[in-house]
Short mmCIF file of N, CA and C in Angstrom, two decimals:
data_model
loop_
_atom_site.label_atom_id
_atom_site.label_comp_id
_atom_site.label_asym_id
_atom_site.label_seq_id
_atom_site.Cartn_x
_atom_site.Cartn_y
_atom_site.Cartn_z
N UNK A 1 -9.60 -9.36 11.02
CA UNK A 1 -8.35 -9.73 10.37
C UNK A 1 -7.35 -8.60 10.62
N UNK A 2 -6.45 -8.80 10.90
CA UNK A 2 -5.01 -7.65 11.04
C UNK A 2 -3.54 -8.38 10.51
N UNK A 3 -3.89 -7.41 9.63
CA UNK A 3 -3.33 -7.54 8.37
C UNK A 3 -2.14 -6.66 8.61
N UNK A 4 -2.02 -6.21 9.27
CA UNK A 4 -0.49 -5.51 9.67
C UNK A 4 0.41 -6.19 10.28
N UNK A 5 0.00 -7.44 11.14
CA UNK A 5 0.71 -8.36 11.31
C UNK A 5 1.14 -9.53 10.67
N UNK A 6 0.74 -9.79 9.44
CA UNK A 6 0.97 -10.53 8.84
C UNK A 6 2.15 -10.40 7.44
N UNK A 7 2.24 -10.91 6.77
CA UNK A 7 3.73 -11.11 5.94
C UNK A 7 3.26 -11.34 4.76
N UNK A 8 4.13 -10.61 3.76
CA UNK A 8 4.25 -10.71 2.85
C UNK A 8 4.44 -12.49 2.26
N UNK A 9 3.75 -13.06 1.04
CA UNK A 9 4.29 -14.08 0.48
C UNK A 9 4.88 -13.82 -0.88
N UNK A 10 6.01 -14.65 -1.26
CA UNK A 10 7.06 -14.72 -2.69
C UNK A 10 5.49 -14.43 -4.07
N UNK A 11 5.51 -13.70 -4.62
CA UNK A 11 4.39 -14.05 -6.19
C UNK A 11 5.10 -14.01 -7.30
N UNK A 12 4.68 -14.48 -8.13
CA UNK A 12 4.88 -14.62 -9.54
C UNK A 12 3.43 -14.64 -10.59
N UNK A 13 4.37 -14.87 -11.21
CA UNK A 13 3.00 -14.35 -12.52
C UNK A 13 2.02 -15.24 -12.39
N UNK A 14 2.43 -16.32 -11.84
CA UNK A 14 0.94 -17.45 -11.55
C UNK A 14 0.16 -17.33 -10.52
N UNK A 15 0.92 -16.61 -9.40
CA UNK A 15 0.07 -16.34 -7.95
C UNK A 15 -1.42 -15.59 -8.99
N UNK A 16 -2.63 -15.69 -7.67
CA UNK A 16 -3.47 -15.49 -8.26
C UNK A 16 -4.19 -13.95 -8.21
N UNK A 17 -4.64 -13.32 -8.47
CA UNK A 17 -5.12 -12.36 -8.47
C UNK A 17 -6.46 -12.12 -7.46
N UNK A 18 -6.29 -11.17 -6.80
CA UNK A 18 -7.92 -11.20 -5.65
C UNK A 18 -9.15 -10.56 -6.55
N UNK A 19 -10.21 -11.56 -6.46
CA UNK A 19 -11.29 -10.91 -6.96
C UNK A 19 -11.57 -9.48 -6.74
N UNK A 20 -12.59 -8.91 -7.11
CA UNK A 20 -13.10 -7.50 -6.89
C UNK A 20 -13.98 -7.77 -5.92
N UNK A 21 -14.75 -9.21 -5.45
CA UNK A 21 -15.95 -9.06 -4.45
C UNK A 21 -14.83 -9.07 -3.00
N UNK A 22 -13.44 -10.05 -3.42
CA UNK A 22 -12.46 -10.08 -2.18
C UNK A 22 -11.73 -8.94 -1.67
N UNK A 23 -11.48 -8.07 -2.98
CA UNK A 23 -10.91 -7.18 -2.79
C UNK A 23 -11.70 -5.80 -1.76
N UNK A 24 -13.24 -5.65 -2.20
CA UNK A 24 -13.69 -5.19 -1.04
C UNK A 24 -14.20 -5.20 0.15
N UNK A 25 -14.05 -6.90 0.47
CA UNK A 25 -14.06 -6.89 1.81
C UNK A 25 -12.93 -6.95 2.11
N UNK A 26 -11.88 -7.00 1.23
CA UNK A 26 -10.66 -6.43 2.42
C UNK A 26 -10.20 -5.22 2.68
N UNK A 27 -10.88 -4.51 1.75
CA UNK A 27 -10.63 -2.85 2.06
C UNK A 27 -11.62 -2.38 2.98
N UNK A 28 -12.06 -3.12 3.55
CA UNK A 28 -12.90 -3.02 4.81
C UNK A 28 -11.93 -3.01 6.64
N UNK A 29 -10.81 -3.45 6.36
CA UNK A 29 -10.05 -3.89 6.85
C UNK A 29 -8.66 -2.44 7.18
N UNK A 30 -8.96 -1.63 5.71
CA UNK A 30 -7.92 -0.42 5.65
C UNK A 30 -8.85 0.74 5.17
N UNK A 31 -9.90 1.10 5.95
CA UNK A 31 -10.29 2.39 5.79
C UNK A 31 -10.19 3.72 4.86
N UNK A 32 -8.96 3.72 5.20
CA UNK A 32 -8.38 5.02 4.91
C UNK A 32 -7.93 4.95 3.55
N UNK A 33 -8.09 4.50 2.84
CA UNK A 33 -7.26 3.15 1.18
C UNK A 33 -8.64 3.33 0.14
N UNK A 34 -8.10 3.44 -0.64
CA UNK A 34 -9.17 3.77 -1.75
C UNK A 34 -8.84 2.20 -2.56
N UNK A 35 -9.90 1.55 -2.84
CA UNK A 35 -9.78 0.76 -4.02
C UNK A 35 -10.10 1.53 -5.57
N UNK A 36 -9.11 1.66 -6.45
CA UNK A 36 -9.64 1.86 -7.45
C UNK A 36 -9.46 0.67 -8.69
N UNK A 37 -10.68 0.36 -8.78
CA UNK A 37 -10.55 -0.81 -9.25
C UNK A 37 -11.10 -0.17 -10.89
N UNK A 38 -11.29 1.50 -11.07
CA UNK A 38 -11.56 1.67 -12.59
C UNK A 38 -10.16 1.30 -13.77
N UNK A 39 -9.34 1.49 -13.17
CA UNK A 39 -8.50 1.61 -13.86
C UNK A 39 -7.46 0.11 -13.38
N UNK A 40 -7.02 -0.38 -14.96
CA UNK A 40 -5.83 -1.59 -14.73
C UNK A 40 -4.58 -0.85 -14.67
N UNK A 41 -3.47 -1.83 -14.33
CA UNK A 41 -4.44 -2.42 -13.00
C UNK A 41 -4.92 -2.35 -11.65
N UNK A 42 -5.85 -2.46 -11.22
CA UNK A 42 -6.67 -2.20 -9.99
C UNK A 42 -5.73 -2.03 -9.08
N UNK A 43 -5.78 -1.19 -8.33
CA UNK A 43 -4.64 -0.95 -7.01
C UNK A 43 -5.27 -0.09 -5.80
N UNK A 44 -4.73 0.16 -4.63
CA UNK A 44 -4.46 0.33 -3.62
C UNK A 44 -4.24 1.88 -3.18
N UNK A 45 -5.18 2.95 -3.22
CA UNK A 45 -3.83 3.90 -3.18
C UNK A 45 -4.23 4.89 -1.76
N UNK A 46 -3.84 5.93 -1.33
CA UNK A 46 -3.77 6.36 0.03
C UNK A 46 -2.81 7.87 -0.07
N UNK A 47 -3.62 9.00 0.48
CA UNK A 47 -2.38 10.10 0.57
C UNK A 47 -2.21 10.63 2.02
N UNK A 48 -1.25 10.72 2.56
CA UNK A 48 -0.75 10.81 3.39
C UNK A 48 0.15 11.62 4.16
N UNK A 49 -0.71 12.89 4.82
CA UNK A 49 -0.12 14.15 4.78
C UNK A 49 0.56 14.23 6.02
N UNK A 50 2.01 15.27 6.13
CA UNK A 50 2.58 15.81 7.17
C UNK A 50 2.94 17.61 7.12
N UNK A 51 3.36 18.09 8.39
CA UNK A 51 3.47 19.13 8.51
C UNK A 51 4.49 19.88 7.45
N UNK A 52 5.69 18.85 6.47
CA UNK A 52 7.01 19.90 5.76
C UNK A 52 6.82 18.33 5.00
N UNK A 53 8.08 18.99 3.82
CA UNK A 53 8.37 18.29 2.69
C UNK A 53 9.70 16.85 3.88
N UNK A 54 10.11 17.51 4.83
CA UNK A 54 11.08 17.11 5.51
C UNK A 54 10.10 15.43 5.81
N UNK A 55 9.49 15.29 6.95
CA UNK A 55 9.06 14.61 7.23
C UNK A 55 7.80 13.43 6.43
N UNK A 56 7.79 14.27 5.19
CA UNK A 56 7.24 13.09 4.04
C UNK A 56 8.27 12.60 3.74
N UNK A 57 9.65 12.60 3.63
CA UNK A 57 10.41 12.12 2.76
C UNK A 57 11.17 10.80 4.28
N UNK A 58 10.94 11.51 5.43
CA UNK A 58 11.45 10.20 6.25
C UNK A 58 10.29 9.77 6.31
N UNK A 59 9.11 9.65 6.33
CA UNK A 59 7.98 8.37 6.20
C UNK A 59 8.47 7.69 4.61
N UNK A 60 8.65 8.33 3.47
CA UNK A 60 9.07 7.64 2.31
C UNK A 60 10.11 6.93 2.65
N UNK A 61 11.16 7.17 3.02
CA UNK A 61 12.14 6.15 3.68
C UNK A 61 12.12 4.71 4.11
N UNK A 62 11.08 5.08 5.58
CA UNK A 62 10.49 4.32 6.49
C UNK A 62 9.65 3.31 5.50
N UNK A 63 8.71 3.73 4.36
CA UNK A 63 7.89 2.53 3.59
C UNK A 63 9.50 2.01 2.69
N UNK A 64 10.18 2.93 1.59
CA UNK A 64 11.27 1.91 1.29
C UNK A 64 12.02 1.09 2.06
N UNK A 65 12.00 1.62 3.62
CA UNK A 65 12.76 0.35 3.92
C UNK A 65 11.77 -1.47 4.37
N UNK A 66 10.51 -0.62 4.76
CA UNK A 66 9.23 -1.79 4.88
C UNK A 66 9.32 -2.91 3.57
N UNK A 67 9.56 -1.98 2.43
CA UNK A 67 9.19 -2.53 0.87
C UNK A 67 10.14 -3.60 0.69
N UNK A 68 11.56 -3.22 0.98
CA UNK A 68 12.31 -4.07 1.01
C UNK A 68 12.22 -5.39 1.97
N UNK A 69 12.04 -4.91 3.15
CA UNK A 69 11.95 -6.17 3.96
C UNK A 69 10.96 -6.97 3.67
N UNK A 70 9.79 -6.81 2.74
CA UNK A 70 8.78 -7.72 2.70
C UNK A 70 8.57 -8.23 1.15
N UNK A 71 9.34 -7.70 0.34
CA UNK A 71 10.09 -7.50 -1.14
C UNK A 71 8.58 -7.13 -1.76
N UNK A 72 7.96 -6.46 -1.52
CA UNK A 72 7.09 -5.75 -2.03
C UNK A 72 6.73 -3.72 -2.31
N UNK A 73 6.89 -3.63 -3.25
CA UNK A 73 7.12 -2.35 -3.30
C UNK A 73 6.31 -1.57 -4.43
N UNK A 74 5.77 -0.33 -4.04
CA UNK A 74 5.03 0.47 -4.10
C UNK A 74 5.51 1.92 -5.16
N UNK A 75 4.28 2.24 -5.72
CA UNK A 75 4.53 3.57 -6.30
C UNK A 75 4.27 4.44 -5.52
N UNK A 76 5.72 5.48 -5.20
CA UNK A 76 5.55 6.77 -4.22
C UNK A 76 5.55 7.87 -4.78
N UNK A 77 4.86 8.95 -4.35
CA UNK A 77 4.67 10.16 -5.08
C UNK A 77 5.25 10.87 -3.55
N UNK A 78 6.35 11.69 -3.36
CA UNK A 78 6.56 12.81 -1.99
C UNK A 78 6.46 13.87 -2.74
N UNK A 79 5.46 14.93 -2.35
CA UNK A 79 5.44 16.25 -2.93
C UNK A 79 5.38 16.96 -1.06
N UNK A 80 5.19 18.01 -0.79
CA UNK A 80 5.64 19.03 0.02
C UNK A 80 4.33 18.49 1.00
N UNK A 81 4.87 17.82 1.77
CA UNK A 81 3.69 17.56 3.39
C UNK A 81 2.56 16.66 2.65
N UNK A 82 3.24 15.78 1.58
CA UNK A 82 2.06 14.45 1.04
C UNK A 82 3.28 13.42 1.11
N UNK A 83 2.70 12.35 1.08
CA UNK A 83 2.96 11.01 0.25
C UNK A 83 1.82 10.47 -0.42
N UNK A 84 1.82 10.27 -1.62
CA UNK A 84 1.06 9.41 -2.36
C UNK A 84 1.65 7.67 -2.38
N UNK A 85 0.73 7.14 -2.40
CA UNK A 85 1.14 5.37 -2.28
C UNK A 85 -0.08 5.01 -2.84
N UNK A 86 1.07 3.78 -4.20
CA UNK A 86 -0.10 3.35 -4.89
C UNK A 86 0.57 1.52 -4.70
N UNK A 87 -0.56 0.60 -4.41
CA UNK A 87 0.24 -0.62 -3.91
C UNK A 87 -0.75 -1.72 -5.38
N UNK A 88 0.11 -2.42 -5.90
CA UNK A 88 -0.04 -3.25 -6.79
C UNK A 88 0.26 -4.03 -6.97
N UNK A 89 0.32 -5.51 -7.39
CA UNK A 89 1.58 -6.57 -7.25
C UNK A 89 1.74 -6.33 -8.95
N UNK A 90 2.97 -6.08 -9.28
CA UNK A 90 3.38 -5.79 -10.69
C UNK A 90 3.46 -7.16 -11.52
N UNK A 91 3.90 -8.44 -10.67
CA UNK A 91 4.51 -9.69 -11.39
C UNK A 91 2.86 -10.05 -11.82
N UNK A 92 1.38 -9.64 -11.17
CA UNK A 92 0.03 -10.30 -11.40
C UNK A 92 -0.65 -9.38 -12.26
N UNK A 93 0.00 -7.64 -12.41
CA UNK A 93 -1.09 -7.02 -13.32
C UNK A 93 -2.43 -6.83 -12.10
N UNK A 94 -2.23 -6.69 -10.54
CA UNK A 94 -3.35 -6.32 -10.35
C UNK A 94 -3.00 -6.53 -9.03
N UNK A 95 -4.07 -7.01 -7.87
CA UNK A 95 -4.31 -6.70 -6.66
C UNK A 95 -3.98 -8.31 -5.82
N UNK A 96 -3.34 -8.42 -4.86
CA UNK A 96 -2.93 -9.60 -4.33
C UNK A 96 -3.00 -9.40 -2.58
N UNK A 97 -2.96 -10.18 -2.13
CA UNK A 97 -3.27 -9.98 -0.52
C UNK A 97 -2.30 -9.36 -0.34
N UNK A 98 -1.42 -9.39 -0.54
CA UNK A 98 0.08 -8.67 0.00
C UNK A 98 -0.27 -7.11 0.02
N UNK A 99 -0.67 -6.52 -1.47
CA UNK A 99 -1.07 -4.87 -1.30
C UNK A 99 -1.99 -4.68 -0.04
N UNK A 100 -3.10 -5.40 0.19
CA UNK A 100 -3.73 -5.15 1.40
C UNK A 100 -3.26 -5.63 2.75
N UNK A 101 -2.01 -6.29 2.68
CA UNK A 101 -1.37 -6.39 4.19
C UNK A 101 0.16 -5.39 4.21
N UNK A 102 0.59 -4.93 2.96
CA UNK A 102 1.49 -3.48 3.09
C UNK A 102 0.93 -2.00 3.02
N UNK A 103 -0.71 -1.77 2.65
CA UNK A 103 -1.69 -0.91 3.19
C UNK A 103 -1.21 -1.07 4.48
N UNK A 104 -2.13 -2.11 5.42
CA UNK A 104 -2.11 -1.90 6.97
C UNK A 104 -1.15 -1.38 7.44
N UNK A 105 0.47 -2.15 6.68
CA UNK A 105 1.75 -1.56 7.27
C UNK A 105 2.44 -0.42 7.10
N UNK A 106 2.09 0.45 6.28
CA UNK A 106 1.94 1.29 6.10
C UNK A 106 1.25 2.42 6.70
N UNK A 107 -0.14 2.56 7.18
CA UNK A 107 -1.25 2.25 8.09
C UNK A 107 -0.16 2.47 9.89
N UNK A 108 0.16 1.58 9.53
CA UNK A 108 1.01 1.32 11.27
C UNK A 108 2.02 2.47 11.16
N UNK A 109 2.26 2.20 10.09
CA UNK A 109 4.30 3.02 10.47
C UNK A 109 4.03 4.43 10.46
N UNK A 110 2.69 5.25 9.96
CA UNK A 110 2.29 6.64 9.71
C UNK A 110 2.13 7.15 11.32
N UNK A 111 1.06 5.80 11.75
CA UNK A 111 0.62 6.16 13.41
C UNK A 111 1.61 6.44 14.08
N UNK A 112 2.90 5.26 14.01
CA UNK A 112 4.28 5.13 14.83
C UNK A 112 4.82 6.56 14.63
N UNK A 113 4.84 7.36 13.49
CA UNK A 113 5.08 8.43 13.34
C UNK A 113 5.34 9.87 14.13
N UNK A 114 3.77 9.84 14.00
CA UNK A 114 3.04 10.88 15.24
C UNK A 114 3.37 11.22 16.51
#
């Protein structure tokens, strides 16, 4: 499955929530992605280091402008040569295919980086 090519869909509070048995086979899919499913609600998260505070803050950019185009958006932490990213769907209280296909893209845009 590649999940970096694929798109975001519209959710609302009725879209459904991904199980925990779905949720880890799709984090099978993003490696590098921690499921933490101890804590509600369950999310997505990933840190993501560079050489200066400079160049975390244009990868933070680069995901706000991803977030927007796919209207899904993320908790960012930029501290000095990190990004923290925590991906959740807020309207479900928990984990939706979308966090695991803006992982991948995310995932992509770090590599594009380099």
């Amino acid at each position: 499955m590649d999940l970096k090519k694929m798109s975001c869909c519209k959710c609302t509070v009725e879209s459904p929530m991904i199980s925990i048995d779905e949720a880890n086979r799709l984090v099978q899919f993003i490696p590098s992605w921690t499921l933490n499913n101890r804590e509600f609600p369950h999310r997505l998260t990933r840190e993501f280091m560079f050489k200066n505070f400079k160049d975390a803050v244009k990868f933070s950019v680069k995901i706000a402008e991803l977030a927007d185009e796919q209207d899904h958006h993320p908790k960012l932490i930029i501290e000095w040569g990190k990004v923290s990213i925590f991906w959740w769907t807020h309207s479900i209280k928990g984990l939706h295919l979308n966090d695991f296909i803006m992982a991948a893209k995310a995932d992509a845009l770090a590599l594009s980086m380099k």
